[in-house]
Coordinates of C-alpha atoms in Angstrom, one line a residue:
Chain G
X1 CA -33.1 -93.9 110.6
X2 CA -36.3 -93.9 112.3
X3 CA -39.0 -95.6 110.4
X4 CA -42.3 -93.7 109.8
X5 CA -45.4 -95.0 111.3
X6 CA -46.7 -95.3 107.8
X7 CA -43.9 -97.6 106.7
X8 CA -45.1 -101.0 106.0
X9 CA -43.3 -104.2 107.7
X10 CA -41.4 -102.2 110.3
X11 CA -39.4 -104.7 112.4
X12 CA -40.4 -103.4 115.9
X13 CA -38.2 -106.2 117.7
X14 CA -35.3 -104.8 115.7
X15 CA -36.1 -101.2 117.0
X16 CA -36.4 -102.3 120.6
X17 CA -33.1 -104.0 120.3
X18 CA -31.6 -100.7 119.0
X19 CA -33.2 -98.7 121.9
X20 CA -31.8 -101.0 124.3
X21 CA -28.5 -100.8 122.7
X22 CA -28.4 -97.0 123.2
X23 CA -30.1 -95.6 120.2
X24 CA -32.7 -94.2 122.2
X25 CA -34.2 -92.0 119.4
X26 CA -35.5 -95.2 117.8
X27 CA -38.3 -95.0 120.5
X28 CA -39.7 -92.2 118.7
X29 CA -41.3 -94.6 116.3
X30 CA -43.3 -96.1 119.0
X31 CA -44.7 -92.9 120.3
X32 CA -45.7 -91.8 116.7
X33 CA -47.4 -95.1 116.0
X34 CA -49.2 -95.8 119.2
X35 CA -49.9 -92.4 121.0
X36 CA -53.4 -92.0 119.6
X37 CA -54.5 -95.6 120.3
X38 CA -53.2 -95.6 123.6
X39 CA -54.8 -92.3 124.5
X40 CA -58.1 -93.6 123.1
X41 CA -57.9 -96.7 125.3
X42 CA -57.3 -94.4 128.2
X43 CA -59.9 -92.1 127.4
X44 CA -62.5 -95.0 127.2
X45 CA -61.5 -96.1 130.8
X46 CA -61.0 -92.5 132.4
X47 CA -63.4 -90.4 130.2
X48 CA -61.2 -87.5 130.8
X49 CA -59.2 -86.2 128.1
X50 CA -56.6 -84.6 130.2
X51 CA -56.0 -87.7 132.3
X52 CA -56.1 -89.8 129.1
X53 CA -53.1 -87.8 127.7
X54 CA -51.3 -88.2 131.0
X55 CA -52.0 -92.0 131.0
X56 CA -50.7 -92.2 127.6
X57 CA -47.5 -90.2 128.4
X58 CA -46.9 -92.2 131.6
X59 CA -47.4 -95.5 129.8
X60 CA -44.8 -94.7 127.1
X61 CA -42.4 -93.6 129.8
X62 CA -42.8 -96.7 131.9
X63 CA -42.5 -98.8 128.8
X64 CA -39.4 -97.1 127.8
X65 CA -37.9 -97.3 131.4
X66 CA -38.8 -100.9 131.6
X67 CA -37.8 -102.0 128.1
X68 CA -35.5 -104.7 129.7
X69 CA -38.7 -106.5 130.9
X70 CA -40.3 -106.7 127.4
X71 CA -40.4 -110.2 126.2
X72 CA -40.1 -110.6 122.5
X73 CA -42.8 -113.3 122.2
X74 CA -45.3 -110.6 122.7
X75 CA -46.1 -107.4 120.6
X76 CA -45.1 -104.0 121.8
X77 CA -48.6 -102.9 121.3
X78 CA -50.0 -105.4 123.5
X79 CA -47.3 -104.8 126.2
X80 CA -47.8 -100.9 126.1
X81 CA -51.7 -101.4 126.2
X82 CA -51.4 -103.5 129.3
X83 CA -49.1 -100.9 130.9
X84 CA -51.8 -98.3 130.2
X85 CA -54.7 -100.3 131.4
X86 CA -52.8 -100.9 134.7
X87 CA -52.2 -97.2 135.1
X88 CA -55.8 -96.4 134.4
X89 CA -57.0 -99.0 136.8
X90 CA -54.7 -97.4 139.4
X91 CA -56.2 -93.9 138.7
X92 CA -59.7 -95.3 138.9
X93 CA -59.0 -96.6 142.3
X94 CA -57.7 -93.5 143.5
X95 CA -60.6 -91.7 142.2
X96 CA -63.1 -94.0 143.9
X97 CA -61.2 -93.3 147.2
X98 CA -61.5 -89.5 146.6
X99 CA -65.2 -89.8 145.6
X100 CA -65.7 -92.0 148.9
X101 CA -64.0 -89.5 151.1
X102 CA -65.3 -86.3 149.7
X103 CA -68.8 -87.0 148.4
X104 CA -72.0 -88.4 149.6
X105 CA -73.7 -90.4 146.9
X106 CA -76.1 -88.0 145.2
X107 CA -79.7 -89.0 145.2
X108 CA -81.2 -88.7 141.8
X109 CA -83.4 -85.5 141.4
X110 CA -85.9 -84.4 139.0
X111 CA -83.4 -82.1 137.2
X112 CA -80.4 -84.1 136.6
X113 CA -81.4 -87.7 137.8
X114 CA -81.8 -90.5 135.4
X115 CA -85.4 -91.1 134.3
X116 CA -87.2 -94.5 134.0
X117 CA -85.8 -95.9 130.9
X118 CA -89.2 -97.6 130.4
X119 CA -90.8 -94.2 130.0
X120 CA -88.2 -93.2 127.5
X121 CA -89.4 -95.6 124.9
X122 CA -88.3 -94.1 121.5
X123 CA -91.0 -92.7 119.4
X124 CA -90.8 -93.1 115.6
X125 CA -89.0 -90.2 113.9
X126 CA -86.0 -88.3 115.0
X127 CA -87.7 -85.6 116.9
X128 CA -85.8 -83.3 119.3
X129 CA -87.6 -84.9 122.1
X130 CA -86.6 -88.4 121.1
X131 CA -82.9 -87.3 120.8
X132 CA -83.2 -85.9 124.3
X133 CA -84.6 -89.2 125.6
X134 CA -82.0 -91.1 124.0
X135 CA -79.4 -88.9 125.6
X136 CA -80.8 -89.5 129.0
X137 CA -80.7 -93.3 128.4
X138 CA -77.0 -93.1 127.4
X139 CA -76.3 -90.9 130.5
X140 CA -77.9 -93.4 132.9
X141 CA -75.9 -96.2 130.9
X142 CA -72.8 -94.1 131.6
X143 CA -73.5 -93.6 135.3
X144 CA -74.0 -97.2 135.7
X145 CA -70.8 -98.1 134.0
X146 CA -69.0 -95.6 136.4
X147 CA -70.1 -97.6 139.3
X148 CA -68.1 -100.6 138.2
X149 CA -64.9 -101.5 139.9
X150 CA -61.9 -100.6 138.0
X151 CA -61.2 -104.2 136.8
X152 CA -64.9 -104.8 135.8
X153 CA -64.9 -101.6 134.1
X154 CA -61.8 -102.3 132.1
X155 CA -63.1 -105.6 131.1
X156 CA -66.4 -104.3 130.1
X157 CA -65.0 -101.3 128.1
X158 CA -62.5 -103.6 126.2
X159 CA -65.4 -105.9 125.4
X160 CA -68.2 -103.6 124.6
X161 CA -66.4 -100.6 123.3
X162 CA -63.2 -101.9 122.1
X163 CA -64.9 -104.9 120.8
X164 CA -62.2 -107.3 121.9
X165 CA -62.3 -111.0 122.2
X166 CA -62.1 -112.7 125.6
X167 CA -58.5 -114.0 124.9
X168 CA -57.4 -110.4 123.8
X169 CA -58.8 -108.9 126.9
X170 CA -57.1 -111.6 129.1
X171 CA -53.8 -110.9 127.3
X172 CA -54.3 -107.2 127.8
X173 CA -55.3 -107.3 131.4
X174 CA -52.9 -109.9 132.4
X175 CA -55.8 -112.3 133.9
X176 CA -57.0 -115.7 132.6
X177 CA -59.9 -116.0 130.3
X178 CA -62.2 -117.5 132.9
X179 CA -61.6 -114.7 135.2
X180 CA -62.3 -112.3 132.3
X181 CA -65.7 -113.9 131.8
X182 CA -66.4 -113.8 135.5
X183 CA -65.7 -110.0 135.6
X184 CA -67.7 -109.5 132.5
X185 CA -70.7 -111.3 133.9
X186 CA -70.5 -109.4 137.2
X187 CA -70.0 -106.0 135.4
X188 CA -73.1 -106.7 133.1
X189 CA -75.1 -107.9 136.1
X190 CA -74.2 -104.8 138.1
X191 CA -75.1 -102.4 135.4
X192 CA -78.4 -103.9 135.1
X193 CA -78.9 -103.8 138.8
X194 CA -77.8 -99.9 138.7
X195 CA -80.2 -99.3 135.9
X196 CA -83.1 -101.0 137.8
X197 CA -82.3 -98.9 140.8
X198 CA -82.3 -95.8 138.7
X199 CA -85.6 -96.7 137.2
X200 CA -87.0 -97.4 140.7
X201 CA -85.6 -94.2 142.2
X202 CA -86.9 -92.0 139.4
Chain W
X1 CA -102.4 -107.4 119.7
X2 CA -98.6 -107.9 119.3
X3 CA -98.9 -110.0 122.4
X4 CA -100.6 -112.7 120.3
X5 CA -97.7 -113.0 117.9
X6 CA -95.4 -115.2 120.0
X7 CA -95.4 -115.1 123.6
X8 CA -95.3 -112.1 125.8
X9 CA -93.5 -108.7 125.7
X10 CA -90.1 -108.7 127.3
X11 CA -89.5 -106.7 130.4
X12 CA -87.0 -103.9 130.5
X13 CA -84.6 -106.2 132.4
X14 CA -84.9 -108.9 129.9
X15 CA -84.3 -106.3 127.1
X16 CA -81.3 -105.1 129.1
X17 CA -79.9 -108.7 129.5
X18 CA -80.1 -109.1 125.7
X19 CA -78.3 -105.8 125.0
X20 CA -75.8 -106.3 127.7
X21 CA -75.1 -110.0 127.9
X22 CA -73.1 -111.2 131.0
X23 CA -71.7 -114.0 128.9
X24 CA -69.0 -113.6 126.3
X25 CA -71.3 -114.5 123.5
X26 CA -74.7 -112.7 123.1
X27 CA -77.8 -114.6 123.9
X28 CA -80.1 -115.6 121.1
X29 CA -82.8 -113.0 120.5
X30 CA -86.3 -114.7 121.2
X31 CA -88.5 -115.0 118.2
X32 CA -91.1 -112.7 120.0
X33 CA -88.6 -109.7 119.8
X34 CA -88.1 -110.3 116.0
X35 CA -91.8 -110.1 115.5
X36 CA -92.8 -107.5 118.0
X37 CA -92.2 -103.8 117.1
X38 CA -92.3 -102.6 120.6
X39 CA -89.8 -105.0 122.1
X40 CA -87.7 -104.8 119.1
X41 CA -87.5 -100.9 119.6
X42 CA -86.8 -101.5 123.1
X43 CA -83.9 -103.8 122.5
X44 CA -82.4 -101.5 119.9
X45 CA -82.8 -98.4 122.3
X46 CA -80.2 -100.0 124.6
X47 CA -78.1 -101.3 121.9
X48 CA -78.0 -98.0 120.3
X49 CA -77.1 -96.3 123.8
X50 CA -74.1 -98.6 123.9
X51 CA -73.0 -97.9 120.3
X52 CA -73.4 -94.0 120.8
X53 CA -71.3 -94.2 124.1
X54 CA -68.7 -95.7 122.2
X55 CA -69.0 -93.3 119.4
X56 CA -69.0 -90.3 121.8
X57 CA -65.6 -91.4 123.2
X58 CA -64.3 -91.7 119.6
X59 CA -65.7 -88.1 118.8
X60 CA -64.0 -86.6 122.0
X61 CA -60.6 -87.4 120.5
X62 CA -61.5 -87.2 116.8
X63 CA -62.0 -83.4 117.2
X64 CA -58.2 -83.0 117.8
X65 CA -56.2 -81.8 115.0
X66 CA -53.0 -83.3 113.6
X67 CA -51.1 -80.5 115.2
X68 CA -52.6 -81.1 118.7
X69 CA -51.7 -84.7 118.3
X70 CA -48.2 -83.7 117.3
X71 CA -47.8 -81.5 120.3
X72 CA -48.7 -84.4 122.6
X73 CA -46.3 -86.7 120.8
X74 CA -43.7 -84.1 121.2
X75 CA -44.4 -83.8 124.9
X76 CA -44.2 -87.5 125.3
X77 CA -40.8 -87.7 123.6
X78 CA -39.5 -84.8 125.6
X79 CA -40.5 -86.7 128.8
X80 CA -38.8 -89.7 127.7
X81 CA -35.7 -87.8 126.8
X82 CA -35.5 -86.2 130.3
X83 CA -35.8 -89.5 131.9
X84 CA -32.3 -90.5 130.5
X85 CA -31.5 -94.0 129.2
X86 CA -33.8 -97.0 129.5
X87 CA -33.5 -98.3 133.1
X88 CA -32.1 -95.1 134.3
X89 CA -34.9 -94.4 136.6
X90 CA -34.8 -97.9 137.9
X91 CA -31.1 -97.6 138.6
X92 CA -31.7 -94.2 140.4
X93 CA -34.4 -95.9 142.5
X94 CA -32.0 -98.7 143.5
X95 CA -29.2 -96.3 144.1
X96 CA -31.6 -94.2 146.3
X97 CA -32.8 -97.3 148.2
X98 CA -29.2 -98.5 148.8
X99 CA -28.2 -95.1 150.1
X100 CA -31.2 -94.9 152.3
X101 CA -30.5 -98.3 153.8
X102 CA -26.9 -97.4 154.4
X103 CA -27.7 -94.2 156.2
X104 CA -30.3 -96.1 158.4
X105 CA -27.8 -98.6 159.3
X106 CA -25.2 -96.0 160.2
X107 CA -27.8 -94.1 162.3
X108 CA -28.7 -97.2 164.1
X109 CA -25.1 -98.0 164.8
X110 CA -24.3 -94.5 166.0
X111 CA -27.3 -94.5 168.3
X112 CA -27.1 -98.0 169.9
X113 CA -23.2 -98.3 170.0
X114 CA -23.1 -101.9 171.0
X115 CA -19.4 -101.6 172.0
X116 CA -20.3 -99.0 174.7
X117 CA -22.7 -100.9 176.7
X118 CA -21.7 -99.1 180.1
X119 CA -20.6 -102.3 181.8
X120 CA -17.0 -102.1 183.2
X121 CA -14.4 -104.3 181.7
X122 CA -13.4 -106.4 184.6
X123 CA -10.1 -107.6 183.3
X124 CA -9.0 -104.0 182.4
X125 CA -10.0 -102.8 185.9
X126 CA -8.3 -105.6 187.8
X127 CA -5.1 -104.6 186.1
X128 CA -5.1 -101.0 187.6
X129 CA -3.7 -100.0 190.8
X130 CA -5.8 -99.1 193.8
X131 CA -5.7 -95.3 193.2
X132 CA -6.5 -95.8 189.6
X133 CA -9.4 -98.1 190.3
X134 CA -10.7 -95.4 193.0
X135 CA -10.4 -92.8 190.0
X136 CA -12.0 -95.0 187.6
X137 CA -15.0 -95.6 189.9
X138 CA -15.3 -91.9 190.4
X139 CA -15.3 -91.2 186.6
X140 CA -17.9 -93.9 186.2
X141 CA -20.1 -92.2 188.8
X142 CA -19.7 -89.0 187.3
X143 CA -20.6 -90.2 183.9
X144 CA -23.8 -92.0 185.4
X145 CA -24.7 -88.9 187.0
X146 CA -24.1 -86.7 183.7
X147 CA -26.4 -89.1 181.9
X148 CA -29.2 -88.7 184.4
X149 CA -29.1 -92.2 185.4
X150 CA -28.7 -91.8 189.0
X151 CA -31.4 -94.0 190.6
X152 CA -30.8 -93.1 194.1
X153 CA -32.6 -90.1 195.9
X154 CA -34.9 -87.3 194.4
X155 CA -33.6 -86.1 191.1
X156 CA -34.0 -82.5 192.3
X157 CA -32.7 -83.1 195.9
X158 CA -30.1 -80.6 197.0
X159 CA -26.9 -81.5 199.0
X160 CA -27.2 -80.6 202.6
X161 CA -25.5 -77.4 203.7
X162 CA -22.7 -78.4 206.0
X163 CA -23.3 -77.8 209.5
X164 CA -27.2 -77.7 209.3
X165 CA -29.4 -80.6 210.4
X166 CA -30.9 -82.7 207.8
X167 CA -34.4 -81.2 206.6
X168 CA -37.1 -84.0 207.0
X169 CA -38.2 -85.3 203.6
X170 CA -41.9 -84.1 203.9
X171 CA -40.8 -80.5 204.2
X172 CA -38.8 -81.0 200.9
X173 CA -42.1 -82.1 199.3

């Protein structure tokens, strides 16, 4: 019988052995258990709900097809998340190529470009103006994050949005902790640079 | 006024550095920021932007109903069922690669035919009678002509009409 995702103490290693042994319906547990989490991770990286769904489905499919490669020292969740992050990084790389080929970098304009964050200092009280200004700050931050390389973006998102530790990020991305720190440092530096450019260009 | 509290106001870059530390651990907040309302608000502005960005992501998926999630799970499970047993895709790819390699090899062998290099087998020819050797030479010449490998003369030159004097080569051109 397939355990429910709400069941406590599910032996995932046993379920994996069952799937490998031919009881493929046992894999259903993993989909029910992790679909939402994996979709959320993919959404944070891709910022597109349709692509995040696609990433989640493809990650499960790859995990299922390559179940023989799964080492039981690790958890299925970590392994699956790593597959998903790799898929998303590939997607981001392709997106950058498409953007490079089809779009000239848009100059920020008065209508849609970012404003000087220094001029957007919040005023006391949650006025509509203040909400609008904080939305613009978020937007400039989002745009700055989107300029990161796929790997920097993954590390940055996992650290600041998923609030994972450096060792956890290293395990998920398959790179050592020193490299994670280096990517994190460069990502933060690049974001600050972009935000400065936005301010100066405004 | 606040400037006299402790040190100077932080620049926007310095506030950003505090909100978005490049290091794994956040930097210690300078005492000035703790005392100065303006710098404190400036730092909070960036921290809030990060928090709100993260919350926006959560909200985008939180709007989905249980039924919507269920339908996505069903779609994933259907895709998995269609893919067959674990490792089936990998086996199919391995089979496909093996088949493609075999076809490529067969095509190469059929094109190159190393055993038919056109060179006469001298031992075989030596065993033939004089007439057979003449016939053999004639057949080889015909084969060479048929393949268009005749190196002598112009490719489009015509055999001279019997009894007529040969045409000078310049007129043919």
